[in-house]
CSV table of C-alpha atoms in Angstrom, one decimal:
chain,number,residue,atom,x,y,z
A,1,MET,CA,-0.2,-0.1,0.2
A,2,LYS,CA,1.0,2.9,-1.0
A,3,ILE,CA,0.5,6.7,0.6
A,4,ARG,CA,0.5,9.4,-2.6
A,5,GLN,CA,-0.9,12.3,-0.5
A,6,ALA,CA,-1.2,13.6,3.3
A,7,HIS,CA,-2.7,16.8,4.4
A,8,VAL,CA,-2.7,17.9,7.9
A,9,PHE,CA,-5.5,20.0,9.5
A,10,PRO,CA,-5.2,21.1,12.9
A,11,THR,CA,-8.1,20.9,15.2
A,12,ARG,CA,-8.9,21.6,19.1
A,13,GLY,CA,-6.3,19.3,21.3
A,14,GLY,CA,-5.5,17.4,18.1
A,15,THR,CA,-4.4,17.1,14.7
A,16,ARG,CA,-7.1,15.4,11.6
A,17,ARG,CA,-5.7,14.0,8.9
A,18,LEU,CA,-6.7,13.3,5.7
A,19,ILE,CA,-4.6,10.7,3.8
A,20,ALA,CA,-4.7,9.3,0.1
A,21,LEU,CA,-3.3,5.8,-0.4
A,22,ARG,CA,-3.0,3.3,-3.1
A,23,ARG,CA,-4.5,0.0,-2.6
A,24,SER,CA,-4.7,-2.5,-5.6
A,25,GLY,CA,-4.8,-0.2,-8.3
A,26,VAL,CA,-7.7,2.5,-6.6
A,27,VAL,CA,-6.8,5.3,-4.9
A,28,LEU,CA,-8.5,5.5,-0.9
A,29,LEU,CA,-9.1,8.3,1.1
A,30,ARG,CA,-8.8,7.7,5.1
A,31,LEU,CA,-9.4,10.0,8.1
A,32,TYR,CA,-8.8,9.9,11.2
A,33,THR,CA,-8.1,11.8,14.4
A,34,THR,CA,-4.7,12.1,17.0
A,35,TYR,CA,-4.1,13.5,20.3
A,36,PRO,CA,-0.5,14.5,21.4
A,37,GLU,CA,-1.3,14.4,25.1
A,38,MET,CA,-3.8,10.2,25.0
A,39,GLU,CA,-2.4,9.2,21.3
A,40,LEU,CA,-6.1,8.4,21.2
A,41,ARG,CA,-7.1,7.2,17.9
A,42,LEU,CA,-10.5,8.6,17.2
A,43,CYS,CA,-11.6,6.4,13.8
A,44,ASN,CA,-9.7,3.8,12.7
A,45,PRO,CA,-8.6,5.1,9.0
A,46,PHE,CA,-9.8,1.5,7.5
A,47,ARG,CA,-13.5,1.8,8.5
A,48,HIS,CA,-14.3,4.8,6.6
A,49,ILE,CA,-12.9,4.5,3.0
A,50,ILE,CA,-13.7,7.3,0.0
A,51,PRO,CA,-12.6,6.2,-3.3
A,52,LEU,CA,-11.3,9.3,-5.0
A,53,PRO,CA,-10.5,9.9,-8.9
A,54,SER,CA,-8.0,8.6,-10.3
A,55,ASN,CA,-6.8,12.0,-11.3
A,56,TYR,CA,-6.8,13.2,-7.4
A,57,SER,CA,-3.1,13.8,-6.6
A,58,ASN,CA,-2.4,15.5,-9.9
A,59,GLN,CA,-5.6,17.8,-9.7
A,60,ILE,CA,-3.6,18.6,-6.0
A,61,THR,CA,0.1,19.3,-8.1
A,62,SER,CA,-2.1,21.6,-11.2
A,63,SER,CA,-3.6,23.8,-8.2
A,64,SER,CA,-0.4,23.8,-6.3
A,65,GLN,CA,1.2,24.9,-9.5
A,66,ALA,CA,-1.3,27.5,-10.1
A,67,ARG,CA,-1.7,29.0,-6.7
A,68,SER,CA,2.6,29.3,-6.9
A,69,LEU,CA,2.1,31.1,-10.4
A,70,SER,CA,0.2,33.6,-9.1
A,71,VAL,CA,2.4,34.2,-6.1
A,72,ARG,CA,5.5,34.5,-8.7
A,73,SER,CA,3.8,37.0,-10.4
A,74,SER,CA,3.2,39.4,-7.6
A,75,HIS,CA,6.8,39.3,-6.5
A,76,LEU,CA,9.1,39.0,-9.5
A,77,GLY,CA,12.9,39.3,-8.9
A,78,PRO,CA,14.7,42.0,-10.3
A,79,ASN,CA,16.1,39.6,-13.3
A,80,GLU,CA,12.6,38.7,-14.3
A,81,SER,CA,11.0,41.4,-14.1
A,82,ARG,CA,13.4,42.9,-16.0
A,83,LYS,CA,13.1,40.2,-18.8
A,84,LEU,CA,9.3,40.9,-18.8
A,85,VAL,CA,10.6,45.1,-19.3
A,86,LEU,CA,12.5,44.6,-22.3
A,87,GLU,CA,9.2,41.8,-23.7
A,88,VAL,CA,7.0,44.4,-23.6
A,89,LYS,CA,9.3,47.2,-24.7
A,90,GLU,CA,10.4,44.8,-28.1
A,91,LYS,CA,6.5,44.7,-28.7
A,92,LEU,CA,6.0,48.5,-27.9
A,93,GLU,CA,8.5,48.9,-30.7
A,94,LYS,CA,7.4,46.4,-33.1
A,95,ASP,CA,3.8,47.0,-32.7
A,96,HIS,CA,3.7,50.8,-32.3
A,97,GLN,CA,6.5,52.3,-34.2
A,98,SER,CA,4.4,55.7,-34.4
A,99,LEU,CA,4.5,55.9,-30.1
A,100,PRO,CA,7.6,58.9,-29.0
A,101,VAL,CA,10.4,57.9,-27.2
A,102,GLY,CA,12.7,59.1,-24.3
A,103,LYS,CA,11.1,60.4,-20.9
A,104,ASN,CA,7.5,57.7,-20.4
A,105,GLY,CA,7.8,57.2,-23.7
A,106,ARG,CA,8.0,53.3,-25.7
A,107,ASP,CA,11.3,53.0,-24.3
A,108,ASP,CA,11.0,54.6,-21.0
A,109,GLU,CA,12.0,50.9,-18.9
A,110,ASP,CA,10.7,52.7,-15.3
A,111,PHE,CA,7.4,53.9,-16.8
A,112,ILE,CA,6.8,49.8,-18.8
A,113,LEU,CA,7.9,48.6,-15.3
A,114,TRP,CA,5.2,51.0,-13.5
A,115,PHE,CA,2.4,49.5,-16.0
A,116,LEU,CA,3.8,46.3,-15.3
A,117,LYS,CA,2.8,46.6,-11.9
A,118,ASP,CA,-0.4,47.5,-12.4
A,119,ARG,CA,-1.3,44.7,-14.8
A,120,LYS,CA,-0.1,42.3,-12.8
A,121,PHE,CA,3.2,41.8,-15.1
A,122,SER,CA,0.6,40.5,-17.7
A,123,VAL,CA,2.8,42.0,-20.9
A,124,GLN,CA,-0.3,42.0,-23.0
A,125,GLU,CA,-2.3,43.9,-20.7
A,126,SER,CA,0.7,46.0,-20.0
A,127,VAL,CA,1.2,46.4,-23.6
A,128,GLU,CA,-2.3,47.7,-24.7
A,129,LYS,CA,-2.7,50.1,-21.2
A,130,LEU,CA,1.0,51.7,-22.1
A,131,HIS,CA,0.0,51.9,-25.6
A,132,LYS,CA,-3.2,53.7,-24.7
A,133,ALA,CA,-1.7,56.2,-22.0
A,134,ILE,CA,1.1,57.2,-24.2
A,135,LYS,CA,-0.9,58.5,-27.0
A,136,TRP,CA,-2.8,60.3,-24.9
A,137,ARG,CA,0.1,61.8,-23.6
A,138,GLN,CA,1.3,62.5,-26.9
A,139,GLU,CA,-2.2,63.6,-28.5
A,140,PHE,CA,-2.9,65.5,-24.9
A,141,GLY,CA,0.5,67.3,-24.7
A,142,VAL,CA,1.2,66.8,-21.4
A,143,SER,CA,5.2,67.5,-22.0
A,144,GLU,CA,4.5,70.9,-23.3
A,145,LEU,CA,2.5,72.0,-20.4
A,146,SER,CA,4.3,74.3,-18.1
A,147,GLN,CA,3.7,76.9,-15.4
A,148,ASP,CA,3.1,79.6,-17.7
A,149,SER,CA,1.0,77.2,-20.2
A,150,VAL,CA,-1.8,77.0,-17.3
A,151,LYS,CA,-0.7,80.6,-15.4
A,152,ASN,CA,-4.2,82.1,-16.1
A,153,ILE,CA,-6.6,79.4,-14.7
A,154,ALA,CA,-4.0,78.5,-11.6
A,155,GLU,CA,-4.2,81.7,-10.4
A,156,THR,CA,-7.7,81.0,-9.4
A,157,GLY,CA,-6.3,79.6,-6.7
A,158,LYS,CA,-8.3,76.4,-7.1
A,159,ALA,CA,-5.3,73.8,-7.1
A,160,TYR,CA,-2.0,73.6,-6.5
A,161,VAL,CA,0.5,71.5,-5.0
A,162,HIS,CA,2.0,72.0,-1.5
A,163,ASP,CA,4.7,73.3,-0.7
A,164,PHE,CA,5.4,69.9,2.1
A,165,LEU,CA,5.0,66.5,2.1
A,166,ASP,CA,2.4,65.1,4.1
A,167,VAL,CA,3.7,62.8,7.1
A,168,ASN,CA,3.1,59.6,5.0
A,169,GLY,CA,6.1,61.4,2.7
A,170,ARG,CA,3.7,62.0,0.3
A,171,PRO,CA,3.4,64.8,-2.3
A,172,VAL,CA,-0.2,66.6,-1.4
A,173,LEU,CA,-2.6,68.2,-4.3
A,174,ILE,CA,-4.8,70.2,-2.9
A,175,VAL,CA,-8.1,71.4,-4.8
A,176,ASP,CA,-10.2,74.4,-3.3
A,177,ALA,CA,-13.9,73.3,-4.7
A,178,ALA,CA,-15.5,76.5,-3.2
A,179,LYS,CA,-13.3,78.4,-6.6
A,180,HIS,CA,-14.2,75.8,-9.3
A,181,PHE,CA,-16.6,77.4,-11.6
A,182,PRO,CA,-17.6,75.5,-14.2
A,183,ALA,CA,-20.0,77.7,-15.9
A,184,VAL,CA,-17.3,80.2,-16.0
A,185,HIS,CA,-13.7,78.6,-16.3
A,186,ASP,CA,-12.9,77.1,-19.9
A,187,PRO,CA,-13.3,72.7,-18.9
A,188,ALA,CA,-10.3,72.7,-21.4
A,189,GLU,CA,-7.8,74.9,-19.1
A,190,ASN,CA,-9.4,72.9,-16.1
A,191,GLU,CA,-8.2,69.9,-17.5
A,192,LYS,CA,-4.4,71.2,-18.8
A,193,LEU,CA,-3.9,72.7,-14.9
A,194,CYS,CA,-5.3,69.3,-13.5
A,195,VAL,CA,-2.7,67.3,-15.3
A,196,PHE,CA,0.3,70.3,-15.3
A,197,LEU,CA,-0.5,69.4,-11.4
A,198,ILE,CA,-0.4,65.7,-11.5
A,199,GLU,CA,3.1,65.6,-13.0
A,200,LYS,CA,4.6,68.6,-10.6
A,201,ALA,CA,3.2,66.2,-7.6
A,202,LEU,CA,5.2,63.2,-9.3
A,203,SER,CA,8.0,65.1,-9.8
A,204,ALA,CA,8.6,65.7,-6.1
A,205,LEU,CA,8.5,62.2,-5.1
A,206,PRO,CA,11.0,61.3,-2.6
A,207,GLU,CA,13.0,58.2,-3.3
A,208,GLY,CA,10.7,55.1,-2.4
A,209,ARG,CA,7.4,56.7,-2.6
A,210,GLU,CA,4.9,56.1,-5.2
A,211,GLU,CA,1.9,57.6,-4.1
A,212,ILE,CA,0.5,61.5,-4.1
A,213,LEU,CA,-2.0,62.4,-1.3
A,214,GLY,CA,-5.2,64.3,-3.0
A,215,ILE,CA,-6.8,66.7,-0.8
A,216,PHE,CA,-10.8,68.7,-1.9
A,217,ASP,CA,-11.3,71.0,0.8
A,218,LEU,CA,-15.3,71.6,0.1
A,219,ARG,CA,-15.9,74.1,2.9
A,220,GLY,CA,-17.9,76.4,1.0
A,221,PHE,CA,-19.1,74.2,-1.7
A,222,GLY,CA,-22.3,75.1,-3.4
A,223,THR,CA,-24.3,74.0,-6.7
A,224,GLU,CA,-22.4,76.4,-8.6
A,225,ASN,CA,-19.0,74.5,-7.9
A,226,SER,CA,-20.5,71.0,-8.8
A,227,ASP,CA,-18.7,69.3,-11.8
A,228,LEU,CA,-19.4,65.8,-12.1
A,229,LYS,CA,-18.0,65.6,-15.5
A,230,PHE,CA,-14.5,66.7,-14.1
A,231,ILE,CA,-14.8,64.7,-11.3
A,232,THR,CA,-14.7,62.0,-13.9
A,233,PHE,CA,-11.9,63.3,-16.1
A,234,LEU,CA,-9.6,63.6,-12.7
A,235,PHE,CA,-10.5,59.7,-11.8
A,236,ASP,CA,-10.3,58.2,-15.4
A,237,VAL,CA,-7.1,60.3,-16.2
A,238,PHE,CA,-5.8,58.6,-13.1
A,239,TYR,CA,-7.2,55.2,-13.4
A,240,CYS,CA,-5.3,55.4,-17.4
A,241,TYR,CA,-2.6,57.2,-17.4
A,242,TYR,CA,-1.7,57.7,-13.8
A,243,PRO,CA,-2.4,53.9,-12.4
A,244,LYS,CA,-1.9,53.0,-8.7
A,245,ARG,CA,-0.6,56.7,-7.9
A,246,LEU,CA,-3.2,58.1,-6.1
A,247,GLY,CA,-2.8,56.9,-2.7
A,248,GLN,CA,-5.8,58.9,-1.3
A,249,VAL,CA,-8.3,61.4,-1.5
A,250,LEU,CA,-9.6,63.1,1.7
A,251,PHE,CA,-12.9,65.1,0.9
A,252,VAL,CA,-13.1,67.6,3.7
A,253,ASP,CA,-16.0,69.3,5.4
A,254,ALA,CA,-18.1,67.9,2.5
A,255,PRO,CA,-21.4,69.8,2.9
A,256,PHE,CA,-25.1,67.8,2.5
A,257,ILE,CA,-25.2,69.3,-1.0
A,258,PHE,CA,-22.5,67.3,-2.1
A,259,LYS,CA,-23.7,64.0,-1.1
A,260,PRO,CA,-26.0,63.5,-3.9
A,261,ILE,CA,-23.4,64.2,-6.3
A,262,TRP,CA,-21.1,61.7,-4.4
A,263,GLN,CA,-23.7,59.2,-5.1
A,264,LEU,CA,-23.6,60.0,-8.9
A,265,ALA,CA,-19.9,59.6,-9.3
A,266,LYS,CA,-19.1,57.2,-6.9
A,267,PRO,CA,-20.2,54.1,-9.5
A,268,LEU,CA,-17.9,56.2,-12.4
A,269,LEU,CA,-14.8,56.3,-10.0
A,270,LYS,CA,-14.1,52.6,-10.6
A,271,SER,CA,-11.8,51.1,-7.9
A,272,TYR,CA,-10.5,54.8,-6.8
A,273,ALA,CA,-13.8,54.9,-5.1
A,274,SER,CA,-11.9,52.6,-2.5
A,275,VAL,CA,-9.2,55.7,-1.7
A,276,VAL,CA,-12.0,58.0,-0.8
A,277,ARG,CA,-12.2,59.2,2.9
A,278,PHE,CA,-14.9,61.7,4.1
A,279,CYS,CA,-13.1,64.0,7.2
A,280,SER,CA,-12.7,66.9,8.6
A,281,VAL,CA,-10.8,69.7,8.4
A,282,GLU,CA,-9.8,68.9,12.3
A,283,THR,CA,-9.2,64.9,11.2
A,284,VAL,CA,-6.2,66.8,8.3
A,285,ARG,CA,-4.3,68.7,11.2
A,286,LYS,CA,-3.8,66.0,13.5
A,287,GLU,CA,-3.5,62.9,11.6
A,288,TYR,CA,-1.9,63.8,8.1
A,289,PHE,CA,0.3,66.9,9.1
A,290,THR,CA,2.7,68.4,11.4
A,291,GLU,CA,2.4,71.7,12.7
A,292,ALA,CA,5.1,73.2,10.8
A,293,THR,CA,4.0,71.2,7.4
A,294,LEU,CA,0.5,72.1,7.5
A,295,PRO,CA,-1.6,74.1,4.7
A,296,ALA,CA,-2.2,77.6,6.0
A,297,LYS,CA,-6.4,77.1,4.8
A,298,PHE,CA,-6.4,74.2,7.3
A,299,ARG,CA,-4.6,76.5,10.0
A,300,ASP,CA,-7.9,78.5,10.6
């Protein structure tokens, strides 16, 4: 009689053992429990016999291999990651030669690695998302954005990058919602300012940090400030073109009028809805900044 597989399950006071063995060409399953102190066997392993399919051990092996592959794909070593980066790079060069090269281009290996991580190291999914992101950057003119190009809309004070990091070492993008007037401000200029500030915040990332913090100050928010289209644009940009860069979003002192807007926007935000936190000014002061780094608008 040959043991094919053994599984051990801890139980209260003892150990339950599930053993698969072969007898006369038939795979059998036997279950018994042992107790360390008494060495008491509660059931005779030869009394309760359950036939198993002949490919039982193969199924276990296949399942184990699948789990192992899943674990490896999310914890790749430098050599494995490097091979996948080069594979994506080659595919982009072969299939999308018209895409630009250089920083954040089709040959930017750090950029490629970030999208590989986002797509859980799926080469094909990474190529597709990178193609879309690089093409968008080219068409939107991200590399051409500058302080001067967004000067007029920035002077409204509706959004800016804070001078200091939060307590978790993240650059901070602040939006003063009460200064946003969609009926007055050009939507295209709003979008340019949004992307420019995202780029500015990411350029301020310290070594080893990967995410930024977004703060929406909703004090004084009214119906004239509501802009579902812009909120959707903002989160779409993060989801499609800056994946996993937005660590958390704080909605500070949201008034009652903002709640129906949030209910409409929430389903459109995909996975980013989970990073939103509604909080008070006091929470911002105590949990996200020190006295020296607290933004001036939250000191009052």
